[in-house]
CSV table of C-alpha atoms and ligand atoms in Angstrom, one decimal:
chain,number,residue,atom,x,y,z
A,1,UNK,CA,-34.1,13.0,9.6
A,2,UNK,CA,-31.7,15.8,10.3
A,3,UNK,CA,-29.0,14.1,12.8
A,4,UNK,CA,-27.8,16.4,16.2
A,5,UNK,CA,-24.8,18.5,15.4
A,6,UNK,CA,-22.7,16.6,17.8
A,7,UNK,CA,-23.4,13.8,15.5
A,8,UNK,CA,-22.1,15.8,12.1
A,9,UNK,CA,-19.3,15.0,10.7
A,10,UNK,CA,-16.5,16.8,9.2
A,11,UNK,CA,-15.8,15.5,6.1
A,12,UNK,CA,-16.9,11.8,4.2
A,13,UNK,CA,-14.5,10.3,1.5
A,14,UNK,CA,-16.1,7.8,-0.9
A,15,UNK,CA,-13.9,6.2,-3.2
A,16,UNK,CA,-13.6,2.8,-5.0
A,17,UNK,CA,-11.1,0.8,-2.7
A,18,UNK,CA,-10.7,1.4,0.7
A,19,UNK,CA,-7.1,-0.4,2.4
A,20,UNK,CA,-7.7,-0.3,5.7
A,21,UNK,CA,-4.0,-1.8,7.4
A,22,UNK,CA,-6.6,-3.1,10.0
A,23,UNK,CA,-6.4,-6.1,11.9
A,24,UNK,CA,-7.7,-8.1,9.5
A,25,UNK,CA,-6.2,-6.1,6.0
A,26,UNK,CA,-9.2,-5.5,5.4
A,27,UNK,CA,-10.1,-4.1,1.6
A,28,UNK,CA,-13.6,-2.7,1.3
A,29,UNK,CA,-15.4,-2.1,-2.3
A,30,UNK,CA,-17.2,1.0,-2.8
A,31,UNK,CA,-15.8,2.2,0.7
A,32,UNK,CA,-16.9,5.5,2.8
A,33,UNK,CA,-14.8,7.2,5.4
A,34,UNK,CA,-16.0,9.8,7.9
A,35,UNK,CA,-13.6,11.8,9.7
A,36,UNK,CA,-14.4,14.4,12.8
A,37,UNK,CA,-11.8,16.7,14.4
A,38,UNK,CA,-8.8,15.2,12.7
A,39,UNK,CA,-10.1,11.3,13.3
A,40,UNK,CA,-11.2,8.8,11.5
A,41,UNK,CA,-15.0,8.4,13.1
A,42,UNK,CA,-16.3,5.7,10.9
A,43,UNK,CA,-15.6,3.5,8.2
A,44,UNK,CA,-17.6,0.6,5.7
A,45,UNK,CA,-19.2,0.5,2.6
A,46,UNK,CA,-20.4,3.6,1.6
A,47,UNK,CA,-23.9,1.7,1.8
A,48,UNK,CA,-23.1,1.1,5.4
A,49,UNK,CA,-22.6,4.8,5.8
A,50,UNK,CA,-25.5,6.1,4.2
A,51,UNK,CA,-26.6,8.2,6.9
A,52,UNK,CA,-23.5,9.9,7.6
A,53,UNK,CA,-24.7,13.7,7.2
A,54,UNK,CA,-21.3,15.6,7.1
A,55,UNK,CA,-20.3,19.1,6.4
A,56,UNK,CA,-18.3,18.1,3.6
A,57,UNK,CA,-17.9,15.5,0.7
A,58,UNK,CA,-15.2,14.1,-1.2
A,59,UNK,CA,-15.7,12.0,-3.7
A,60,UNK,CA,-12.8,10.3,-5.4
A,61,UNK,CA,-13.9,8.4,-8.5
A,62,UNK,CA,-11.5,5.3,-9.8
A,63,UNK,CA,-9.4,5.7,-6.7
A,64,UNK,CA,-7.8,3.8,-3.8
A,65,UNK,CA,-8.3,5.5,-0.3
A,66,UNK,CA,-5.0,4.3,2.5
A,67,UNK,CA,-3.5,5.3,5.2
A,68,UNK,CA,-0.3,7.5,4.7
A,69,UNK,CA,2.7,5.8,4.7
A,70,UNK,CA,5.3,6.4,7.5
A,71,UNK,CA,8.8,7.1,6.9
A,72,UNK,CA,11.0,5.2,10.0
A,73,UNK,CA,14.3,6.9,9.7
A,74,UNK,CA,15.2,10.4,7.6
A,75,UNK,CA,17.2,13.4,7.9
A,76,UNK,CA,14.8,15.0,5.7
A,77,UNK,CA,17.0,17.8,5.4
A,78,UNK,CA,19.8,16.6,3.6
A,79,UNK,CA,17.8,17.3,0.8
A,80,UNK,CA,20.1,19.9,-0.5
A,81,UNK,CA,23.0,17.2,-0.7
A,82,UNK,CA,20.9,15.2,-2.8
A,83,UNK,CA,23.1,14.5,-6.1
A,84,UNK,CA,26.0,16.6,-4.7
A,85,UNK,CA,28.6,13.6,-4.6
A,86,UNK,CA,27.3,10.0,-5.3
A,87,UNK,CA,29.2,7.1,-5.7
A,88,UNK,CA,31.9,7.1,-2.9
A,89,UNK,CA,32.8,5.5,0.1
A,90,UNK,CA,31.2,6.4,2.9
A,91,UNK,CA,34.1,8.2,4.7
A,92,UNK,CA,35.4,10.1,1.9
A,93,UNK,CA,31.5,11.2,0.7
A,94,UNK,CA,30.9,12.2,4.9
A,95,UNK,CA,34.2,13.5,5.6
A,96,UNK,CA,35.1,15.5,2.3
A,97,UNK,CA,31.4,16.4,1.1
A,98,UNK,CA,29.1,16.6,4.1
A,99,UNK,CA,30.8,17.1,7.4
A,100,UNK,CA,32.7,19.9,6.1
A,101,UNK,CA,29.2,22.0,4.7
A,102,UNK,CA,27.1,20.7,7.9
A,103,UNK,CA,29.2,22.7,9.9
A,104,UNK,CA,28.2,25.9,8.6
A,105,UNK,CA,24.5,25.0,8.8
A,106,UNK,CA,21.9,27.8,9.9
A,107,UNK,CA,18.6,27.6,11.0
A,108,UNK,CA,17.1,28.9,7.5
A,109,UNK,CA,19.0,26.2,5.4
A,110,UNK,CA,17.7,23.8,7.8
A,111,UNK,CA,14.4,24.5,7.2
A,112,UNK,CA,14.3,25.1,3.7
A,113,UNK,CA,16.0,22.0,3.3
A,114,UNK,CA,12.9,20.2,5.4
A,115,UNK,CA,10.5,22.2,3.9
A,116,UNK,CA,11.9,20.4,0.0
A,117,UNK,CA,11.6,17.3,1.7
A,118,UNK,CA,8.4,18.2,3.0
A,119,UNK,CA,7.1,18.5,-0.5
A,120,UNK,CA,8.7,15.6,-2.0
A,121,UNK,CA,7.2,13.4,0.8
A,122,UNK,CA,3.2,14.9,0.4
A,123,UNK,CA,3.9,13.9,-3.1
A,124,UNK,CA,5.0,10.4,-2.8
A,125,UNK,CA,2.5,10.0,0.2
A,126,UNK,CA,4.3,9.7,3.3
A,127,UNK,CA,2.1,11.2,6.0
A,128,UNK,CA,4.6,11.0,9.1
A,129,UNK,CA,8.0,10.5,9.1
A,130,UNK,CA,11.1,10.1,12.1
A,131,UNK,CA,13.6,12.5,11.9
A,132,UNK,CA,17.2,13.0,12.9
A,133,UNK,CA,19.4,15.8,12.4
A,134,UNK,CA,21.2,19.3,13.4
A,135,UNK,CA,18.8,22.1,14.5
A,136,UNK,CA,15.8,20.1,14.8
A,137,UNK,CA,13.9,23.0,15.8
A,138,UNK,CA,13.9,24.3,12.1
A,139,UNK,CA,12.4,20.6,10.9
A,140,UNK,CA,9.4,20.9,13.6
A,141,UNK,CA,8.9,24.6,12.2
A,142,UNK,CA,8.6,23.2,8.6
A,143,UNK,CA,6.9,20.1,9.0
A,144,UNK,CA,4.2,22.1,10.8
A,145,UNK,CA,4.4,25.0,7.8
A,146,UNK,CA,3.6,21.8,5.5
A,147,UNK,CA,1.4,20.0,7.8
A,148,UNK,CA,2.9,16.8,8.1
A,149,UNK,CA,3.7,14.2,11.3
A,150,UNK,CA,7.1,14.0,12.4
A,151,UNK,CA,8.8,12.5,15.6
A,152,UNK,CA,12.1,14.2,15.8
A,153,UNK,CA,15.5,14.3,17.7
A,154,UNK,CA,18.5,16.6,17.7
A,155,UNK,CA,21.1,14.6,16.6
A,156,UNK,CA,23.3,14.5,19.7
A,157,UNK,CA,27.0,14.0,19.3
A,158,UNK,CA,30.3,13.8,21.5
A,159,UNK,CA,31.7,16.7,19.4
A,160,UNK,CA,29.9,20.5,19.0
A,161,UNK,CA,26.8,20.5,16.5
A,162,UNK,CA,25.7,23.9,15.0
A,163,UNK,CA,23.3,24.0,17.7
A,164,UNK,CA,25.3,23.4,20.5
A,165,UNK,CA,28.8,23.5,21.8
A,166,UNK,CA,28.6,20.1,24.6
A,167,UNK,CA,26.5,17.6,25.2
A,168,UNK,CA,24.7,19.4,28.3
A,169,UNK,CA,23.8,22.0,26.0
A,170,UNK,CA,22.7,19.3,23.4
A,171,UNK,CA,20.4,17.9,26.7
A,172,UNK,CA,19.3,21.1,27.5
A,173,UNK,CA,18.3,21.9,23.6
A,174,UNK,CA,16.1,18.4,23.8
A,175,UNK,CA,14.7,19.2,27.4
A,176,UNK,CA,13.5,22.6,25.6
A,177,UNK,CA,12.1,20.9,22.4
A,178,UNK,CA,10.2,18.6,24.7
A,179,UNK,CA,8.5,20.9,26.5
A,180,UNK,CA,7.4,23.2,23.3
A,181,UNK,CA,5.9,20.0,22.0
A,182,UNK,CA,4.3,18.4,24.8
A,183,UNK,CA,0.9,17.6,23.4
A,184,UNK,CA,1.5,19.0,20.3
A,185,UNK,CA,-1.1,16.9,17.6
A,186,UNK,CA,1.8,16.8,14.8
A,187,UNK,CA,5.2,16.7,16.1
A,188,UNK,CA,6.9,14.0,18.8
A,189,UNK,CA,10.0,14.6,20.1
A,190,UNK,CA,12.2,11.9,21.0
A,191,UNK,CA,16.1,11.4,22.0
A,192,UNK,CA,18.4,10.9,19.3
A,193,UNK,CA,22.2,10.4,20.1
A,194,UNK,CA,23.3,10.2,16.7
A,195,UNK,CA,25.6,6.9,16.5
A,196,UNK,CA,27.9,4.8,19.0
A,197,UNK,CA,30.7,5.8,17.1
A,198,UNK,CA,30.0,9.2,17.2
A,199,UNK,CA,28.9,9.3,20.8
A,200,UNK,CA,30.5,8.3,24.3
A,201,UNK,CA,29.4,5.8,27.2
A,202,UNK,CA,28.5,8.6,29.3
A,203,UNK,CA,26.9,10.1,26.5
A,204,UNK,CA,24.4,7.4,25.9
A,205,UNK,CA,23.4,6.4,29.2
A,206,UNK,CA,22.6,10.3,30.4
A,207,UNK,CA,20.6,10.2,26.5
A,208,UNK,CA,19.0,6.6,27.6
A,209,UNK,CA,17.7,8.5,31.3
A,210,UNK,CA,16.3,11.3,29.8
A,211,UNK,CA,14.4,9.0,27.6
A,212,UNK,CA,13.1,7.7,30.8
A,213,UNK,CA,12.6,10.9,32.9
A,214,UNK,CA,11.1,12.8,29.7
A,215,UNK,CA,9.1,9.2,29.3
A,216,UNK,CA,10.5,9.9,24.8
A,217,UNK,CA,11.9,7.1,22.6
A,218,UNK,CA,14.9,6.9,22.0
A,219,UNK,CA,16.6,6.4,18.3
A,220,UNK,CA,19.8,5.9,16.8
A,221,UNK,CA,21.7,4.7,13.9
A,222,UNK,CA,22.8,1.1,15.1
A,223,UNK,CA,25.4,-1.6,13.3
A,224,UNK,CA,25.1,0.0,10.2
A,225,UNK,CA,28.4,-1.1,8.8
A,226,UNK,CA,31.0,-3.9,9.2
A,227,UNK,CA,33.2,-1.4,9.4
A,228,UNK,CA,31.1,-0.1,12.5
A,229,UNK,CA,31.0,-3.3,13.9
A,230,UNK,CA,35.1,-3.7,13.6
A,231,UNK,CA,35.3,0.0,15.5
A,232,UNK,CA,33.0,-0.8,18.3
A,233,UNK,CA,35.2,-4.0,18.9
A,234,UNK,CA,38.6,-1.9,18.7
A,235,UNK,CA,37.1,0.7,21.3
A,236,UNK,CA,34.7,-1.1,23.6
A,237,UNK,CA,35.8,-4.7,23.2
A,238,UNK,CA,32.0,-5.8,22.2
A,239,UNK,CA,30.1,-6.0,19.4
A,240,UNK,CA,27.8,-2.4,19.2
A,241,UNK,CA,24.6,-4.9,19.8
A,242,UNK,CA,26.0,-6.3,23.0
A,243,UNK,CA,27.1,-2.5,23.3
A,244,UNK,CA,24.0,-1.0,24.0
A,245,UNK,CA,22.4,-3.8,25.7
A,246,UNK,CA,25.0,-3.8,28.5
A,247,UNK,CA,24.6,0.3,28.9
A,248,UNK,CA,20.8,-0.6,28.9
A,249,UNK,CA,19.8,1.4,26.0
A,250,UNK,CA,17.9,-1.5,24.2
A,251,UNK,CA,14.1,-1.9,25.1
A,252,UNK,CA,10.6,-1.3,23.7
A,253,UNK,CA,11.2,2.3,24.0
A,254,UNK,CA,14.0,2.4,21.3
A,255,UNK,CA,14.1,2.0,17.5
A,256,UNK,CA,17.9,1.7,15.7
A,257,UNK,CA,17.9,2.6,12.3
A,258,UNK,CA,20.1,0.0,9.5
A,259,UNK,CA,20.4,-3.0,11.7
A,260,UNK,CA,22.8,-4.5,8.9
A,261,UNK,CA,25.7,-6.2,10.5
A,262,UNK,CA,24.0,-7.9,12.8
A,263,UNK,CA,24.4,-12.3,13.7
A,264,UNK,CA,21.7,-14.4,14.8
A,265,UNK,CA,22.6,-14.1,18.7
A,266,UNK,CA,21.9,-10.0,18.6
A,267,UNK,CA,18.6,-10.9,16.1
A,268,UNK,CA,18.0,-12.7,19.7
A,269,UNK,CA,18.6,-9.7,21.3
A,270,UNK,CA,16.9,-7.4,19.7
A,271,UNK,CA,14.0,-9.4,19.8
A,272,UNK,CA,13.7,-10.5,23.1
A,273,UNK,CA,14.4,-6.8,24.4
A,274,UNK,CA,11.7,-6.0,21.6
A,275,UNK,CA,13.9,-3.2,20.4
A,276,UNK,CA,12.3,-1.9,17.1
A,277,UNK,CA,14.6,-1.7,13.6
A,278,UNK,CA,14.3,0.8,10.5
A,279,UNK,CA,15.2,-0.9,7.8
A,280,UNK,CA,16.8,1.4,4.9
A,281,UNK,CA,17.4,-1.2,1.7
A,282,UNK,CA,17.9,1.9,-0.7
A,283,UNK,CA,20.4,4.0,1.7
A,284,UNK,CA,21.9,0.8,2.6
A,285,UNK,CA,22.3,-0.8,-1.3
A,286,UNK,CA,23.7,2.6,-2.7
A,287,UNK,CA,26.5,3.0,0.4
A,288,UNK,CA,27.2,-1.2,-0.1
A,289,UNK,CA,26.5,-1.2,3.7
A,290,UNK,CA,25.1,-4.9,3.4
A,291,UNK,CA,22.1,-6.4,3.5
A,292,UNK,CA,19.7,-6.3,6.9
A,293,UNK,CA,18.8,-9.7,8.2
A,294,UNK,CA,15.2,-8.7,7.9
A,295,UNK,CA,13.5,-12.5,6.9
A,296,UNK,CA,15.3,-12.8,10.7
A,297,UNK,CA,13.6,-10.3,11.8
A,298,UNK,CA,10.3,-11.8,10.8
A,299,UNK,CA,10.6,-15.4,11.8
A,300,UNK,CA,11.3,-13.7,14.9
A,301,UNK,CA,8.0,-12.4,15.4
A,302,UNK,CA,9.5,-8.8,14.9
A,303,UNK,CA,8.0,-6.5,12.1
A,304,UNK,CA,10.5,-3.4,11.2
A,305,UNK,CA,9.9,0.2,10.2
A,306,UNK,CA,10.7,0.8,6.7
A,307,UNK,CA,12.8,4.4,6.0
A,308,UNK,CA,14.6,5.7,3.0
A,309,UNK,CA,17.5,7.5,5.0
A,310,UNK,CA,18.2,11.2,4.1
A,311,UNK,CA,18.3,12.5,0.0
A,312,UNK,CA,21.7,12.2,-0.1
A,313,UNK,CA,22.4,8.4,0.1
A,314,UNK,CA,18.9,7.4,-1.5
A,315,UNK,CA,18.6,10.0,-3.2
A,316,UNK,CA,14.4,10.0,-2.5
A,317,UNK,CA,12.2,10.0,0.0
A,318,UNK,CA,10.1,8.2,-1.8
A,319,UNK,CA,8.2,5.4,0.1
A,320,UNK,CA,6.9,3.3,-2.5
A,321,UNK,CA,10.1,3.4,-3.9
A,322,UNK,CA,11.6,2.3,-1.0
A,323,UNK,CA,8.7,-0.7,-0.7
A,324,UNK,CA,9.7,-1.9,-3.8
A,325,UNK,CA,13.6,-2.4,-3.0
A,326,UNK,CA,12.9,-3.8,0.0
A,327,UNK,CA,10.6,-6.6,-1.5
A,328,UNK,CA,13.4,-7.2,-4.4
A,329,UNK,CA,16.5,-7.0,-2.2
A,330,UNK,CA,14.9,-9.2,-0.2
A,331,UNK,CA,14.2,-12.1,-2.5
A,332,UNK,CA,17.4,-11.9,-4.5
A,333,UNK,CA,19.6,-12.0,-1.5
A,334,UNK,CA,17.8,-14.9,-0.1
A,335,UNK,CA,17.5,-16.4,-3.4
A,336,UNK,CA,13.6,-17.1,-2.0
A,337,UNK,CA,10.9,-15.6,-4.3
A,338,UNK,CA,8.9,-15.7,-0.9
A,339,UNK,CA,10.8,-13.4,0.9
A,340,UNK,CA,9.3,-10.5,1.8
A,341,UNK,CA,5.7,-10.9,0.4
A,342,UNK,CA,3.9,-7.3,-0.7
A,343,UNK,CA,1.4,-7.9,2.4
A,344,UNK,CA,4.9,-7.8,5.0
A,345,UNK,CA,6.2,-5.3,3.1
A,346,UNK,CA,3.1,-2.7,3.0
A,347,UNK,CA,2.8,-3.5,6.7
A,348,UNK,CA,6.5,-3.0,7.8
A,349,UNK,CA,5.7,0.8,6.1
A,350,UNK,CA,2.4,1.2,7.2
A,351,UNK,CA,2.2,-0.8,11.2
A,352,UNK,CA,6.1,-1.6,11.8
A,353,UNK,CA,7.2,2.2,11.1
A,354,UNK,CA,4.1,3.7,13.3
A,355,UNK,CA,5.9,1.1,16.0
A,356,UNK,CA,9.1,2.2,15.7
A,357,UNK,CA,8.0,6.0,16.2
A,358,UNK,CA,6.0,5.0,19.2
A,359,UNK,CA,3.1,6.2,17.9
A,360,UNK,CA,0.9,2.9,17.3
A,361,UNK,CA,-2.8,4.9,15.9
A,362,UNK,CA,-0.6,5.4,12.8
A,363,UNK,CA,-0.7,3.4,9.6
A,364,UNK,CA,-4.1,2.3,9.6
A,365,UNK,CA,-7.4,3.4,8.9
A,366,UNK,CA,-9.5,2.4,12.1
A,367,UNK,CA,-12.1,4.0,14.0
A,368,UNK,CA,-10.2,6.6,16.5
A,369,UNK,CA,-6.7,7.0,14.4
A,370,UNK,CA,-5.4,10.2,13.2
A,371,UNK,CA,-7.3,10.8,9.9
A,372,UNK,CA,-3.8,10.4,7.9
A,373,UNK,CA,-4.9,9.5,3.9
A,374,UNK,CA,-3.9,9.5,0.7
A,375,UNK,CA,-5.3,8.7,-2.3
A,376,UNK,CA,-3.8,7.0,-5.2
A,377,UNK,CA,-5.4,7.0,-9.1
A,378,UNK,CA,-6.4,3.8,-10.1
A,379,UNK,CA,-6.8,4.7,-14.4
A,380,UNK,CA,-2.7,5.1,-14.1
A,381,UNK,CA,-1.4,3.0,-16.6
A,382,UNK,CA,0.7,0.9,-14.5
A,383,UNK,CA,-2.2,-0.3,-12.7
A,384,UNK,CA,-3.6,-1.9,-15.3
A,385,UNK,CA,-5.3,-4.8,-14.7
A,386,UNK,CA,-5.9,-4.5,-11.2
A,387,UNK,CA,-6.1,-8.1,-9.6
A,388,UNK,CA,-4.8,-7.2,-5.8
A,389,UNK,CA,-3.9,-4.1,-4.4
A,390,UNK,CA,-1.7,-4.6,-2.3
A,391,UNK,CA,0.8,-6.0,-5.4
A,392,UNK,CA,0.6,-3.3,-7.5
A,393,UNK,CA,1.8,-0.6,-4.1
A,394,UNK,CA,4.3,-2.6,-3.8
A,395,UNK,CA,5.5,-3.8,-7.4
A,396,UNK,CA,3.9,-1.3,-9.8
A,397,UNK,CA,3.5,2.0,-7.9
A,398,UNK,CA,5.9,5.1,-8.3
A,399,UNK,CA,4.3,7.1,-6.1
A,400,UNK,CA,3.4,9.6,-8.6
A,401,UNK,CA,-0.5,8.1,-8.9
A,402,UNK,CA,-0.9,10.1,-5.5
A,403,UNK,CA,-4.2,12.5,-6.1
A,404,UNK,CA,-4.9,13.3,-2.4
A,405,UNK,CA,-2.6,13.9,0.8
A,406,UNK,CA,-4.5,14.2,4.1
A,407,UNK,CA,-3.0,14.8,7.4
A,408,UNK,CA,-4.9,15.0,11.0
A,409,UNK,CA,-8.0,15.7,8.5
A,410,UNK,CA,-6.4,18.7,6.4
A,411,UNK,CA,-5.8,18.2,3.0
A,412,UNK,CA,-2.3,18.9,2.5
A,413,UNK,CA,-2.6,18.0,-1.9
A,414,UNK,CA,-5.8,17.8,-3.8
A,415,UNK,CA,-6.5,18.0,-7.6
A,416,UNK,CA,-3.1,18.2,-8.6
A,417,UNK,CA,-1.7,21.1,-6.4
A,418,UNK,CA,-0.1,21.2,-2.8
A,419,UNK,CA,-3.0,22.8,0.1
A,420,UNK,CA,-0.3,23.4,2.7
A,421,UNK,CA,2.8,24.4,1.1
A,422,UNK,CA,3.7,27.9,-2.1
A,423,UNK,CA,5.6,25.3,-4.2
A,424,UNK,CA,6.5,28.3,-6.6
A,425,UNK,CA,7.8,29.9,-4.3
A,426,UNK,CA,9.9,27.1,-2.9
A,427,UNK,CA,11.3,26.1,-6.2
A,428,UNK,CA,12.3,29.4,-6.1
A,429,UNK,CA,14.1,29.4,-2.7
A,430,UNK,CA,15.6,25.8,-3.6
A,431,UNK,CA,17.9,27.9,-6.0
A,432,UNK,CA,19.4,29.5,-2.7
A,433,UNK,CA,20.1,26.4,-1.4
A,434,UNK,CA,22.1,24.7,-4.3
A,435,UNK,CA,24.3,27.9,-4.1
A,436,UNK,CA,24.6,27.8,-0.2
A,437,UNK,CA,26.0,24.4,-1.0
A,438,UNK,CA,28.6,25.3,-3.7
A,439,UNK,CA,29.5,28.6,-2.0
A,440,UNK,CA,31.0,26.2,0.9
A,441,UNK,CA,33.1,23.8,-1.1
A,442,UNK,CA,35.9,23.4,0.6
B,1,ZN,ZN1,20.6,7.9,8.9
């Protein structure tokens, strides 16, 4: 019987596997999902779903259906630093390589730069990521050219940015953003000073109530480095955890990215003021930050976000990449095989990165969430034999099995080929970047 056409759907996936994230991890055989106006309306066995009359149909033979990954901490576009000057201290790479370029940064490089990252993140199947950087504007104009999910913040600084000169011109730039995307389906805005070193008291407490008056998160990089630690101690007198909880900046509303140097009392902190963490292992093993207390984390009752940083101190944005090191550093630094089981580590990049963002419908496949997919192909060689899942995302996978992208219900890559974005013609236009780069060496 022909159903209402209220009662149509958009669009019903079959495929082989479906990994839900759910409550219960569920992992359905021979799985259907139906998705109307962007959402996932219905999921099961494709049995179960018989009925479903929809508009369209997928079918994805040999394949495992899952939510897109979400990326908890990037500057996605620091792509065009990616391989410019590896293997140096921190200072000298920022100070001699970075800092000196970022200050000629326009609008265009910006968003060229997100629009690479863009690309490389469809094709490694992240389907949201948080973002922090210099003329944020251009990263909400190309994630929404591409089609992908972003919560974003202007980096905000004590010194002038290339898109502004103070900080009341910085808060004025976020006030602005937030009201362009109020309601907006794909991008979040939230407020992003960039570091305590970087920042000011004053700074971060007018930062912590505009978080409150805009009712944003808030996000910043937070005891990153020893180093960090030792500077917050020689300015401030305290520790940058005790920091920020005594300016009141620590709360349900804020995520910190790194959380390295960090001793069991702030672990305390940070969970009792269930402040959120994006965990970087990749960013953080290549800079020799130190390793994140994140087994802490856990017995704590506190799942992180999982990012990979910006390209140029990763150098991907490659999530299953980034799955994988976290799982390994993990267990070799506690010297526990158990450490970090694949199960934790798919959830802290699936559930514990849509927390961090603030934005809790992500990372799942459940009736009402955003119909964020992807698709992975289960004849690739490396999954071979395929016992559980959830062992070979984390262990096996490369990221490069991806055959379908799906964000809010539009298929952003299908058989092969990016939907959303002229990757010709942006291969092309990544040639004007390198030479941006090298024209400002300094
Ligand atoms: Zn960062």
């Amino acid at each position: 019987m022909q159903q209402p056409a209220s009662q149509t759907y958009d669009l019903l996936i079959t495929a082989d596997i479906l990994l839900t994230q759910d409550a219960d991890r569920r992992i359905i055989e021979d799985a259907a999902v139906a998705i109307k106006s962007g959402k996932i309306s219905a999921l099961g066995s494709r049995s179960a779903l018989a009925h479903i009359v929809a508009k369209d149909h997928l079918h994805l033979r040999r394949s495992l259906l899952m939510p897109g990954l979400v990326n908890a901490h990037t500057h996605i576009s620091m792509t065009f630093f990616r391989g410019l000057a590896d293997d140096l201290p921190l200072m000298e790479w920022l100070t001699r390589h970075i800092f000196p370029r970022e200050k000629h940064l326009t609008a265009e490089i910006v968003q060229l730069g997100a629009l690479l990252g863009c690309a490389e993140m469809i094709r490694t199947g992240t389907t949201t990521f948080q973002d922090m950087y210099l003329i944020e504007s251009a990263v909400a104009t190309a994630a929404c050219q591409a089609g992908l999910r972003c919560r974003l913040g202007e980096a905000i600084f004590a010194f002038p940015s290339p898109a502004y000169a103070t900080p009341q011109e910085a808060y004025a730039l976020v006030r602005e953003q937030a009201a362009c995307y109020k309601n907006h389906s794909l991008i979040g805005i939230a407020i992003m000073p960039h570091a305590v070193y970087t920042t000011t008291p004053e700074i971060l407490t007018a930062c912590r109530d505009l978080a409150h008056e805009l009712d944003l998160p808030m996000h910043l990089h937070l005891a990153e480095t020893i180093e960090e630690v030792q500077s917050c101690l020689d300015m401030h007198n305290r520790r940058p955890v005790e920091y920020c909880r005594e300016l009141d900046l620590l709360s349900p509303r804020t995520s910190i990215a790194h959380g390295v140097a960090l001793t069991d009392a702030e672990l305390d902190i940070l969970a009792l003021t269930r402040t959120c963490v994006a965990h970087n292992p990749r960013s953080n093993m290549k800079l020799a930050s130190g390793v994140a207390p994140v087994p802490g984390m856990l017995a704590r009752g506190r799942l992180p976000g999982l990012g990979t940083d910006g390209a140029s101190s990763n150098n991907t944005l490659n999530m299953f990449a980034e799955m994988s090191a976290c799982a390994l550093l993990h267990k070799v630094h506690s010297m526990e095989a158990t450490a970090c089981p694949a199960q934790t580590v798919l959830d802290m990049a699936t559930l514990g990165s849509a927390a961090a963002l603030q934005w809790p419908q992500l990372g799942r496949i459940t009736p009402g969430a955003p119909a964020d997919l992807i698709a992975l192909d289960l004849d690739s060689p490396n999954f071979q034999p395929l016992y559980n899942p959830v062992s070979h995302l984390v262990y096996a996978a490369s990221g490069h099995e991806l055959s379908m992208c799906m964000v809010d219900g539009k298929f952003l890559y299908k058989d092969g080929a990016f939907v959303s974005l002229d990757y010709p013609m942006l291969l092309l236009e990544a040639q004007k970047l390198k030479k941006w780069v090298l024209d400002r060496r300094d």
